[in-house]
Amino acid sequence: MARRKIGLIGAGNIGGELANLAVSRELGDVVLFDIPAKENFAKGKALDLEQATALSGADAKVTGTSNWADLAGTDVLIITAGIPRKPGQSRDDLVETNLPIIRNVADNAKKHCPDAFVIVISNPLDAMVYEYKRRTGAPRAKVVGMAGVLDSARFALFLAREANASVKDVRAMVLGGHGDDMVPILSHTTINGIPVQKLVSKEALDKMIDRTRKGGGEIVTLMGTSAYYAPAISAIEMAEAYLGDQKRVLPCAALLEGEYGYSDLYMGVPVVIGAGGAERIVALDLTAEEKGMLAKSAESVQKVRDLVKSKA
Ligand code: APR
């Protein structure tokens, strides 16, 4: 079988780490795409990564380009094109800059790699992935957004540290929009099957929930730009689930068509990812409190979606 092809739109901080992980896991050959002004930068990064394979032993080609024709035949397309947050900005503040970019990317991807499984990372995530799907008309199983895996990972790390447990044993689930009112689902968060409330006090949990919600912002404040290692590995887990038909249950932004009581909305829900893409949305029994928090989060996501829809 020919090697799979991973297309990365945006060769910046997340794009570079995505390429690094895709190569080291030998997911396939990697095409690192950026705008013409950054073509040499993309080519340089690709060359650096490819030279590293002579030492790591990974069999993968890495190409840098600003030519969409090089994306033909892409199996997985991961989109980070856009401007990241600066200190003091919310994700929603990025609509003005990132909306024209996602539209440009959608038009080109539709033309050059219409069959790819697409993972959007650009912020504001839920609105950008919505716009990508609307603009391309691709099947909903083929277009998802990366947010829940990252938000859940952040929550899982804080829980592991607080409970003095291994990160391997923590199963955390964060759903809803990728914003300050994302919803940690405590009823489905365990330390190796043990309900988290048995091991961690309510006070500590509340603090960790707050820190998770502001987790991206904490890093923006420290670094002056947004996170990239954890976002990249989150998307790679999703890509690998698709390429390996792993049927993993991962929290992803998926198009809701009645699930959880919402329609025409991309929002974080548990999704089975396999060779069919987003094969199934899993319905969880949420507590009344969780449903309430999800409704609040959905309201915020709907506002940004409506803003995006209103802009011609
Ligand atoms: N097509 C392709 N690439 C583009 C386009 C476009 N139309 N417009 C911008 N880019 C590129 C930029 O040139 C830049 O190299 O996207 C890249 C983004 O890289 P960084 O600025 O390093 O940003 P990064 O940290 O990777 O984050 C990208 O992901 O998490 C989100 O909020 C974050 O929206 C931001 C995105």
mmCIF file of C-alpha atoms and ligand atoms in Angstrom:
data_model
loop_
_atom_site.group_PDB
_atom_site.id
_atom_site.type_symbol
_atom_site.label_atom_id
_atom_site.label_comp_id
_atom_site.label_asym_id
_atom_site.label_seq_id
_atom_site.Cartn_x
_atom_site.Cartn_y
_atom_site.Cartn_z
ATOM 1 C CA MET A 1 0.000 0.000 0.000
ATOM 2 C CA ALA A 2 1.257 3.481 -0.842
ATOM 3 C CA ARG A 3 2.157 5.737 2.046
ATOM 4 C CA ARG A 4 -0.626 7.953 3.358
ATOM 5 C CA LYS A 5 -0.429 11.698 2.876
ATOM 6 C CA ILE A 6 -0.815 14.245 5.656
ATOM 7 C CA GLY A 7 -1.455 17.835 4.537
ATOM 8 C CA LEU A 8 -0.757 20.573 7.059
ATOM 9 C CA ILE A 9 -2.180 23.998 6.208
ATOM 10 C CA GLY A 10 -0.127 26.504 8.168
ATOM 11 C CA ALA A 11 3.567 25.868 8.780
ATOM 12 C CA GLY A 12 3.789 27.884 11.996
ATOM 13 C CA ASN A 13 4.189 26.690 15.565
ATOM 14 C CA ILE A 14 1.446 24.078 15.592
ATOM 15 C CA GLY A 15 2.099 23.092 11.959
ATOM 16 C CA GLY A 16 5.755 22.364 12.701
ATOM 17 C CA GLU A 17 4.967 20.222 15.718
ATOM 18 C CA LEU A 18 2.219 18.402 13.799
ATOM 19 C CA ALA A 19 4.774 17.574 11.108
ATOM 20 C CA ASN A 20 7.275 16.397 13.698
ATOM 21 C CA LEU A 21 4.745 14.055 15.315
ATOM 22 C CA ALA A 22 3.309 12.775 12.012
ATOM 23 C CA VAL A 23 6.816 11.892 10.845
ATOM 24 C CA SER A 24 7.955 10.319 14.101
ATOM 25 C CA ARG A 25 4.813 8.171 14.223
ATOM 26 C CA GLU A 26 5.278 7.359 10.525
ATOM 27 C CA LEU A 27 1.681 8.308 9.751
ATOM 28 C CA GLY A 28 2.664 9.052 6.160
ATOM 29 C CA ASP A 29 4.387 11.617 3.980
ATOM 30 C CA VAL A 30 3.882 15.188 5.109
ATOM 31 C CA VAL A 31 3.148 18.306 3.062
ATOM 32 C CA LEU A 32 3.691 21.530 4.989
ATOM 33 C CA PHE A 33 1.793 24.341 3.262
ATOM 34 C CA ASP A 34 1.881 28.085 3.932
ATOM 35 C CA ILE A 35 1.182 31.336 2.051
ATOM 36 C CA PRO A 36 3.617 32.384 -0.705
ATOM 37 C CA ALA A 37 5.329 34.910 1.601
ATOM 38 C CA LYS A 38 6.157 32.026 3.953
ATOM 39 C CA GLU A 39 6.957 29.404 1.304
ATOM 40 C CA ASN A 40 10.680 29.400 2.000
ATOM 41 C CA PHE A 41 9.990 29.167 5.713
ATOM 42 C CA ALA A 42 7.798 26.098 5.063
ATOM 43 C CA LYS A 43 10.451 24.586 2.812
ATOM 44 C CA GLY A 44 13.162 25.194 5.417
ATOM 45 C CA LYS A 45 11.112 23.622 8.197
ATOM 46 C CA ALA A 46 10.319 20.642 5.965
ATOM 47 C CA LEU A 47 13.991 20.151 5.139
ATOM 48 C CA ASP A 48 15.024 20.364 8.789
ATOM 49 C CA LEU A 49 12.395 17.775 9.751
ATOM 50 C CA GLU A 50 13.301 15.517 6.865
ATOM 51 C CA GLN A 51 17.004 15.623 7.736
ATOM 52 C CA ALA A 52 16.099 14.523 11.277
ATOM 53 C CA THR A 53 14.661 11.294 9.824
ATOM 54 C CA ALA A 54 18.188 10.228 8.849
ATOM 55 C CA LEU A 55 18.790 9.903 12.598
ATOM 56 C CA SER A 56 15.345 8.842 13.836
ATOM 57 C CA GLY A 57 14.999 6.310 11.050
ATOM 58 C CA ALA A 58 11.435 7.384 10.258
ATOM 59 C CA ASP A 59 10.437 6.624 6.668
ATOM 60 C CA ALA A 60 8.570 9.734 5.629
ATOM 61 C CA LYS A 61 8.995 12.489 3.082
ATOM 62 C CA VAL A 62 8.416 16.077 4.177
ATOM 63 C CA THR A 63 7.723 18.779 1.596
ATOM 64 C CA GLY A 64 7.277 22.513 2.083
ATOM 65 C CA THR A 65 5.112 24.392 -0.425
ATOM 66 C CA SER A 66 2.720 27.235 -1.141
ATOM 67 C CA ASN A 67 1.210 25.425 -4.106
ATOM 68 C CA TRP A 68 -2.176 23.860 -3.444
ATOM 69 C CA ALA A 69 -1.632 21.346 -6.265
ATOM 70 C CA ASP A 70 0.852 19.609 -3.930
ATOM 71 C CA LEU A 71 -2.047 18.724 -1.635
ATOM 72 C CA ALA A 72 -3.703 16.466 -4.229
ATOM 73 C CA GLY A 73 -4.461 13.029 -2.805
ATOM 74 C CA THR A 74 -4.194 14.151 0.831
ATOM 75 C CA ASP A 75 -5.683 11.616 3.265
ATOM 76 C CA VAL A 76 -5.751 13.848 6.344
ATOM 77 C CA LEU A 77 -5.775 17.634 6.199
ATOM 78 C CA ILE A 78 -5.030 19.525 9.418
ATOM 79 C CA ILE A 79 -5.704 23.255 9.341
ATOM 80 C CA THR A 80 -3.881 25.721 11.592
ATOM 81 C CA ALA A 81 -3.864 28.597 9.100
ATOM 82 C CA GLY A 82 -4.581 31.856 10.857
ATOM 83 C CA ILE A 83 -3.372 34.201 13.502
ATOM 84 C CA PRO A 84 -2.958 32.933 17.063
ATOM 85 C CA ARG A 85 -4.088 34.852 20.158
ATOM 86 C CA LYS A 86 -2.038 37.538 21.801
ATOM 87 C CA PRO A 87 -2.230 38.303 25.525
ATOM 88 C CA GLY A 88 -5.578 39.855 26.424
ATOM 89 C CA GLN A 89 -7.393 38.496 23.357
ATOM 90 C CA SER A 90 -10.214 35.959 23.484
ATOM 91 C CA ARG A 91 -10.492 33.291 20.815
ATOM 92 C CA ASP A 92 -13.573 35.068 19.495
ATOM 93 C CA ASP A 93 -11.509 38.204 18.866
ATOM 94 C CA LEU A 94 -9.866 36.293 16.003
ATOM 95 C CA VAL A 95 -12.976 36.151 13.781
ATOM 96 C CA GLU A 96 -12.009 39.209 11.741
ATOM 97 C CA THR A 97 -8.586 37.852 10.772
ATOM 98 C CA ASN A 98 -9.238 34.142 10.626
ATOM 99 C CA LEU A 99 -12.619 34.058 8.831
ATOM 100 C CA PRO A 100 -11.249 35.151 5.406
ATOM 101 C CA ILE A 101 -8.360 32.720 5.907
ATOM 102 C CA ILE A 102 -10.564 29.688 6.617
ATOM 103 C CA ARG A 103 -12.741 30.590 3.611
ATOM 104 C CA ASN A 104 -9.684 30.744 1.377
ATOM 105 C CA VAL A 105 -8.449 27.409 2.730
ATOM 106 C CA ALA A 106 -11.905 25.805 2.325
ATOM 107 C CA ASP A 107 -12.179 26.875 -1.340
ATOM 108 C CA ASN A 108 -8.744 25.489 -2.166
ATOM 109 C CA ALA A 109 -9.160 22.285 -0.205
ATOM 110 C CA LYS A 110 -12.490 21.629 -1.915
ATOM 111 C CA LYS A 111 -10.755 21.909 -5.249
ATOM 112 C CA HIS A 112 -7.501 20.091 -4.529
ATOM 113 C CA CYS A 113 -8.179 17.476 -1.835
ATOM 114 C CA PRO A 114 -11.957 17.041 -1.513
ATOM 115 C CA ASP A 115 -11.745 13.522 -0.081
ATOM 116 C CA ALA A 116 -9.496 14.268 2.891
ATOM 117 C CA PHE A 117 -10.517 13.796 6.508
ATOM 118 C CA VAL A 118 -10.269 17.354 7.811
ATOM 119 C CA ILE A 119 -9.297 18.448 11.301
ATOM 120 C CA VAL A 120 -9.608 22.193 11.950
ATOM 121 C CA ILE A 121 -7.534 23.781 14.730
ATOM 122 C CA SER A 122 -7.749 27.475 13.807
ATOM 123 C CA ASN A 123 -9.595 29.649 16.314
ATOM 124 C CA PRO A 124 -12.311 30.500 17.188
ATOM 125 C CA LEU A 125 -12.480 26.773 16.692
ATOM 126 C CA ASP A 126 -16.181 25.951 16.723
ATOM 127 C CA ALA A 127 -16.996 28.781 14.310
ATOM 128 C CA MET A 128 -14.054 28.092 11.994
ATOM 129 C CA VAL A 129 -14.875 24.403 11.609
ATOM 130 C CA TYR A 130 -18.540 25.322 11.061
ATOM 131 C CA GLU A 131 -17.563 27.712 8.295
ATOM 132 C CA TYR A 132 -15.233 25.164 6.687
ATOM 133 C CA LYS A 133 -18.038 22.583 6.549
ATOM 134 C CA ARG A 134 -20.603 25.135 5.301
ATOM 135 C CA ARG A 135 -18.299 26.462 2.612
ATOM 136 C CA THR A 136 -17.096 23.086 1.280
ATOM 137 C CA GLY A 137 -20.314 21.114 1.713
ATOM 138 C CA ALA A 138 -18.147 18.122 2.675
ATOM 139 C CA PRO A 139 -19.922 15.312 4.558
ATOM 140 C CA ARG A 140 -20.092 15.950 8.301
ATOM 141 C CA ALA A 141 -18.187 12.729 8.986
ATOM 142 C CA LYS A 142 -15.210 14.202 7.149
ATOM 143 C CA VAL A 143 -14.953 17.538 8.983
ATOM 144 C CA VAL A 144 -14.186 17.836 12.692
ATOM 145 C CA GLY A 145 -12.576 20.354 15.000
ATOM 146 C CA MET A 146 -9.830 19.739 17.528
ATOM 147 C CA ALA A 147 -10.548 21.174 20.958
ATOM 148 C CA GLY A 148 -12.016 18.584 23.319
ATOM 149 C CA VAL A 149 -8.979 16.291 23.230
ATOM 150 C CA LEU A 150 -6.787 19.240 24.248
ATOM 151 C CA ASP A 151 -9.153 20.612 26.888
ATOM 152 C CA SER A 152 -9.589 17.107 28.336
ATOM 153 C CA ALA A 153 -5.812 16.592 28.367
ATOM 154 C CA ARG A 154 -5.321 19.829 30.291
ATOM 155 C CA PHE A 155 -7.962 18.818 32.831
ATOM 156 C CA ALA A 156 -6.471 15.303 33.061
ATOM 157 C CA LEU A 157 -3.017 16.670 33.820
ATOM 158 C CA PHE A 158 -4.286 18.924 36.602
ATOM 159 C CA LEU A 159 -6.249 15.997 38.071
ATOM 160 C CA ALA A 160 -3.261 13.674 37.930
ATOM 161 C CA ARG A 161 -1.085 16.195 39.751
ATOM 162 C CA GLU A 162 -3.738 16.934 42.386
ATOM 163 C CA ALA A 163 -4.563 13.260 43.037
ATOM 164 C CA ASN A 164 -0.884 12.255 42.872
ATOM 165 C CA ALA A 165 -1.862 9.723 40.210
ATOM 166 C CA SER A 166 -0.332 8.751 36.879
ATOM 167 C CA VAL A 167 -1.556 10.662 33.849
ATOM 168 C CA LYS A 168 -2.084 7.230 32.291
ATOM 169 C CA ASP A 169 -4.891 6.469 34.715
ATOM 170 C CA VAL A 170 -6.898 9.664 34.333
ATOM 171 C CA ARG A 171 -9.864 9.672 31.971
ATOM 172 C CA ALA A 172 -11.235 13.182 31.672
ATOM 173 C CA MET A 173 -13.983 14.447 29.405
ATOM 174 C CA VAL A 174 -14.464 18.088 28.516
ATOM 175 C CA LEU A 175 -17.293 18.925 26.120
ATOM 176 C CA GLY A 176 -19.024 22.007 24.728
ATOM 177 C CA GLY A 177 -17.437 24.962 22.993
ATOM 178 C CA HIS A 178 -13.705 25.710 23.015
ATOM 179 C CA GLY A 179 -14.117 28.794 25.155
ATOM 180 C CA ASP A 180 -14.215 29.941 28.731
ATOM 181 C CA ASP A 181 -17.470 28.104 29.397
ATOM 182 C CA MET A 182 -16.368 24.669 28.164
ATOM 183 C CA VAL A 183 -17.935 21.863 30.201
ATOM 184 C CA PRO A 184 -15.870 19.377 32.239
ATOM 185 C CA ILE A 185 -18.067 16.286 32.529
ATOM 186 C CA LEU A 186 -17.313 15.080 36.060
ATOM 187 C CA SER A 187 -19.869 12.266 35.788
ATOM 188 C CA HIS A 188 -17.584 10.691 33.164
ATOM 189 C CA THR A 189 -14.206 11.633 34.630
ATOM 190 C CA THR A 190 -12.395 8.863 36.490
ATOM 191 C CA ILE A 191 -9.028 7.769 37.780
ATOM 192 C CA ASN A 192 -8.859 4.265 36.388
ATOM 193 C CA GLY A 193 -12.608 3.831 36.780
ATOM 194 C CA ILE A 194 -12.799 5.467 40.223
ATOM 195 C CA PRO A 195 -15.128 8.498 40.105
ATOM 196 C CA VAL A 196 -12.905 11.534 40.486
ATOM 197 C CA GLN A 197 -15.026 13.004 43.294
ATOM 198 C CA LYS A 198 -13.938 10.072 45.497
ATOM 199 C CA LEU A 199 -10.301 11.109 45.278
ATOM 200 C CA VAL A 200 -10.339 14.875 44.903
ATOM 201 C CA SER A 201 -12.155 17.473 47.028
ATOM 202 C CA LYS A 202 -14.877 19.657 45.528
ATOM 203 C CA GLU A 203 -12.828 22.755 46.258
ATOM 204 C CA ALA A 204 -9.802 21.398 44.379
ATOM 205 C CA LEU A 205 -12.032 20.263 41.506
ATOM 206 C CA ASP A 206 -13.554 23.727 41.169
ATOM 207 C CA LYS A 207 -10.093 25.284 40.982
ATOM 208 C CA MET A 208 -8.967 22.814 38.320
ATOM 209 C CA ILE A 209 -12.112 23.360 36.267
ATOM 210 C CA ASP A 210 -11.462 27.076 36.305
ATOM 211 C CA ARG A 211 -7.814 26.556 35.336
ATOM 212 C CA THR A 212 -8.824 24.206 32.501
ATOM 213 C CA ARG A 213 -11.283 26.752 31.117
ATOM 214 C CA LYS A 214 -8.554 29.369 31.096
ATOM 215 C CA GLY A 215 -5.841 26.853 30.180
ATOM 216 C CA GLY A 216 -5.114 28.269 26.734
ATOM 217 C CA GLY A 217 -5.072 31.839 28.045
ATOM 218 C CA GLU A 218 -2.631 30.926 30.830
ATOM 219 C CA ILE A 219 -0.110 29.855 28.205
ATOM 220 C CA VAL A 220 -0.777 32.876 25.963
ATOM 221 C CA THR A 221 -0.030 35.136 28.932
ATOM 222 C CA LEU A 222 3.214 33.313 29.653
ATOM 223 C CA MET A 223 4.490 32.948 26.080
ATOM 224 C CA GLY A 224 2.899 35.850 24.229
ATOM 225 C CA THR A 225 1.448 33.379 21.698
ATOM 226 C CA SER A 226 -0.719 30.298 21.913
ATOM 227 C CA ALA A 227 0.230 26.759 22.865
ATOM 228 C CA TYR A 228 1.475 24.273 20.282
ATOM 229 C CA TYR A 229 2.845 21.036 21.709
ATOM 230 C CA ALA A 230 -0.382 19.839 23.352
ATOM 231 C CA PRO A 231 -2.626 21.131 20.522
ATOM 232 C CA ALA A 232 -0.500 19.285 17.972
ATOM 233 C CA ILE A 233 -0.503 15.928 19.728
ATOM 234 C CA SER A 234 -4.259 16.250 20.283
ATOM 235 C CA ALA A 235 -4.884 16.542 16.543
ATOM 236 C CA ILE A 236 -2.406 13.773 15.768
ATOM 237 C CA GLU A 237 -4.336 11.397 18.066
ATOM 238 C CA MET A 238 -7.439 12.171 15.999
ATOM 239 C CA ALA A 239 -5.585 11.726 12.698
ATOM 240 C CA GLU A 240 -4.127 8.413 13.833
ATOM 241 C CA ALA A 241 -7.558 7.167 14.931
ATOM 242 C CA TYR A 242 -8.813 7.839 11.399
ATOM 243 C CA LEU A 243 -5.813 6.416 9.538
ATOM 244 C CA GLY A 244 -5.691 3.281 11.722
ATOM 245 C CA ASP A 245 -9.484 2.817 11.916
ATOM 246 C CA GLN A 246 -9.039 2.769 15.693
ATOM 247 C CA LYS A 247 -12.666 3.575 16.623
ATOM 248 C CA ARG A 248 -11.425 5.747 19.472
ATOM 249 C CA VAL A 249 -13.951 7.772 21.439
ATOM 250 C CA LEU A 250 -12.530 11.289 21.432
ATOM 251 C CA PRO A 251 -14.174 14.573 22.340
ATOM 252 C CA CYS A 252 -14.251 16.538 19.069
ATOM 253 C CA ALA A 253 -16.146 19.473 17.656
ATOM 254 C CA ALA A 254 -18.709 17.731 15.422
ATOM 255 C CA LEU A 255 -21.705 19.003 13.485
ATOM 256 C CA LEU A 256 -24.774 18.386 15.615
ATOM 257 C CA GLU A 257 -27.943 17.439 13.813
ATOM 258 C CA GLY A 258 -30.230 16.991 16.789
ATOM 259 C CA GLU A 259 -27.715 15.254 19.074
ATOM 260 C CA TYR A 260 -27.746 16.665 22.601
ATOM 261 C CA GLY A 261 -30.700 18.784 21.469
ATOM 262 C CA TYR A 262 -28.732 21.063 19.122
ATOM 263 C CA SER A 263 -28.711 21.494 15.347
ATOM 264 C CA ASP A 264 -26.677 23.400 12.777
ATOM 265 C CA LEU A 265 -23.937 23.791 15.373
ATOM 266 C CA TYR A 266 -20.386 22.509 15.757
ATOM 267 C CA MET A 267 -19.583 21.807 19.389
ATOM 268 C CA GLY A 268 -17.505 19.386 21.432
ATOM 269 C CA VAL A 269 -19.139 15.980 21.950
ATOM 270 C CA PRO A 270 -17.755 12.440 22.246
ATOM 271 C CA VAL A 271 -17.159 11.083 18.740
ATOM 272 C CA VAL A 272 -16.102 7.635 17.505
ATOM 273 C CA ILE A 273 -13.271 8.179 15.028
ATOM 274 C CA GLY A 274 -12.407 5.407 12.603
ATOM 275 C CA ALA A 275 -11.891 4.868 8.892
ATOM 276 C CA GLY A 276 -15.275 6.465 8.210
ATOM 277 C CA GLY A 277 -14.142 9.668 9.909
ATOM 278 C CA ALA A 278 -16.468 10.928 12.626
ATOM 279 C CA GLU A 279 -18.465 7.706 12.518
ATOM 280 C CA ARG A 280 -20.809 8.254 15.438
ATOM 281 C CA ILE A 281 -21.647 10.783 18.109
ATOM 282 C CA VAL A 282 -22.004 9.098 21.483
ATOM 283 C CA ALA A 283 -24.962 10.213 23.587
ATOM 284 C CA LEU A 284 -24.033 10.500 27.264
ATOM 285 C CA ASP A 285 -26.459 10.709 30.163
ATOM 286 C CA LEU A 286 -25.533 14.092 31.560
ATOM 287 C CA THR A 287 -26.565 15.389 34.967
ATOM 288 C CA ALA A 288 -28.953 18.354 35.114
ATOM 289 C CA GLU A 289 -26.039 20.605 36.092
ATOM 290 C CA GLU A 290 -23.945 19.411 33.130
ATOM 291 C CA LYS A 291 -26.870 19.946 30.753
ATOM 292 C CA GLY A 292 -27.222 23.478 32.085
ATOM 293 C CA MET A 293 -23.524 24.201 31.551
ATOM 294 C CA LEU A 294 -23.693 22.731 28.045
ATOM 295 C CA ALA A 295 -26.636 25.007 27.221
ATOM 296 C CA LYS A 296 -24.633 28.042 28.348
ATOM 297 C CA SER A 297 -21.634 26.964 26.308
ATOM 298 C CA ALA A 298 -23.847 26.303 23.260
ATOM 299 C CA GLU A 299 -25.250 29.803 23.556
ATOM 300 C CA SER A 300 -21.744 31.285 23.328
ATOM 301 C CA VAL A 301 -20.890 29.100 20.325
ATOM 302 C CA GLN A 302 -24.166 30.024 18.593
ATOM 303 C CA LYS A 303 -23.325 33.726 18.921
ATOM 304 C CA VAL A 304 -19.988 33.354 17.119
ATOM 305 C CA ARG A 305 -21.566 31.040 14.518
ATOM 306 C CA ASP A 306 -24.227 33.670 13.829
ATOM 307 C CA LEU A 307 -21.569 36.364 13.530
ATOM 308 C CA VAL A 308 -19.716 34.229 10.974
ATOM 309 C CA LYS A 309 -22.928 33.518 9.043
ATOM 310 C CA SER A 310 -23.775 37.220 8.956
ATOM 311 C CA LYS A 311 -20.498 38.155 7.267
ATOM 312 C CA ALA A 312 -20.753 37.888 3.499
HETATM 313 N N1 APR B 1 -3.118 29.604 4.077
HETATM 314 C C1 APR B 1 -2.161 28.893 4.683
HETATM 315 N N2 APR B 1 -1.499 29.315 5.767
HETATM 316 C C2 APR B 1 -1.822 30.509 6.275
HETATM 317 C C3 APR B 1 -2.827 31.307 5.692
HETATM 318 C C4 APR B 1 -3.491 30.814 4.542
HETATM 319 N N3 APR B 1 -4.461 31.492 3.929
HETATM 320 N N4 APR B 1 -2.918 32.435 6.433
HETATM 321 C C5 APR B 1 -2.021 32.349 7.418
HETATM 322 N N5 APR B 1 -1.337 31.179 7.339
HETATM 323 C C6 APR B 1 -0.239 30.688 8.152
HETATM 324 C C7 APR B 1 0.680 31.784 8.674
HETATM 325 O O1 APR B 1 1.537 32.282 7.631
HETATM 326 C C8 APR B 1 1.437 31.051 9.770
HETATM 327 O O2 APR B 1 2.651 30.482 9.315
HETATM 328 O O3 APR B 1 -0.691 30.045 9.344
HETATM 329 C C9 APR B 1 0.450 29.934 10.187
HETATM 330 C C10 APR B 1 0.003 30.025 11.634
HETATM 331 O O4 APR B 1 1.116 29.769 12.415
HETATM 332 P P1 APR B 1 1.409 30.530 13.794
HETATM 333 O O5 APR B 1 1.278 31.994 13.589
HETATM 334 O O6 APR B 1 2.678 30.003 14.356
HETATM 335 O O7 APR B 1 0.160 30.082 14.708
HETATM 336 P P2 APR B 1 -0.054 28.709 15.507
HETATM 337 O O8 APR B 1 0.421 28.877 16.916
HETATM 338 O O9 APR B 1 0.435 27.574 14.704
HETATM 339 O O10 APR B 1 -1.660 28.701 15.607
HETATM 340 C C11 APR B 1 -2.475 28.647 14.466
HETATM 341 O O11 APR B 1 -4.288 27.556 15.653
HETATM 342 O O12 APR B 1 -4.720 27.256 17.931
HETATM 343 C C12 APR B 1 -4.957 28.017 16.787
HETATM 344 O O13 APR B 1 -5.402 30.149 17.773
HETATM 345 C C13 APR B 1 -4.510 29.428 16.977
HETATM 346 O O14 APR B 1 -5.738 30.226 15.102
HETATM 347 C C14 APR B 1 -4.451 29.885 15.563
HETATM 348 C C15 APR B 1 -3.962 28.647 14.823
#
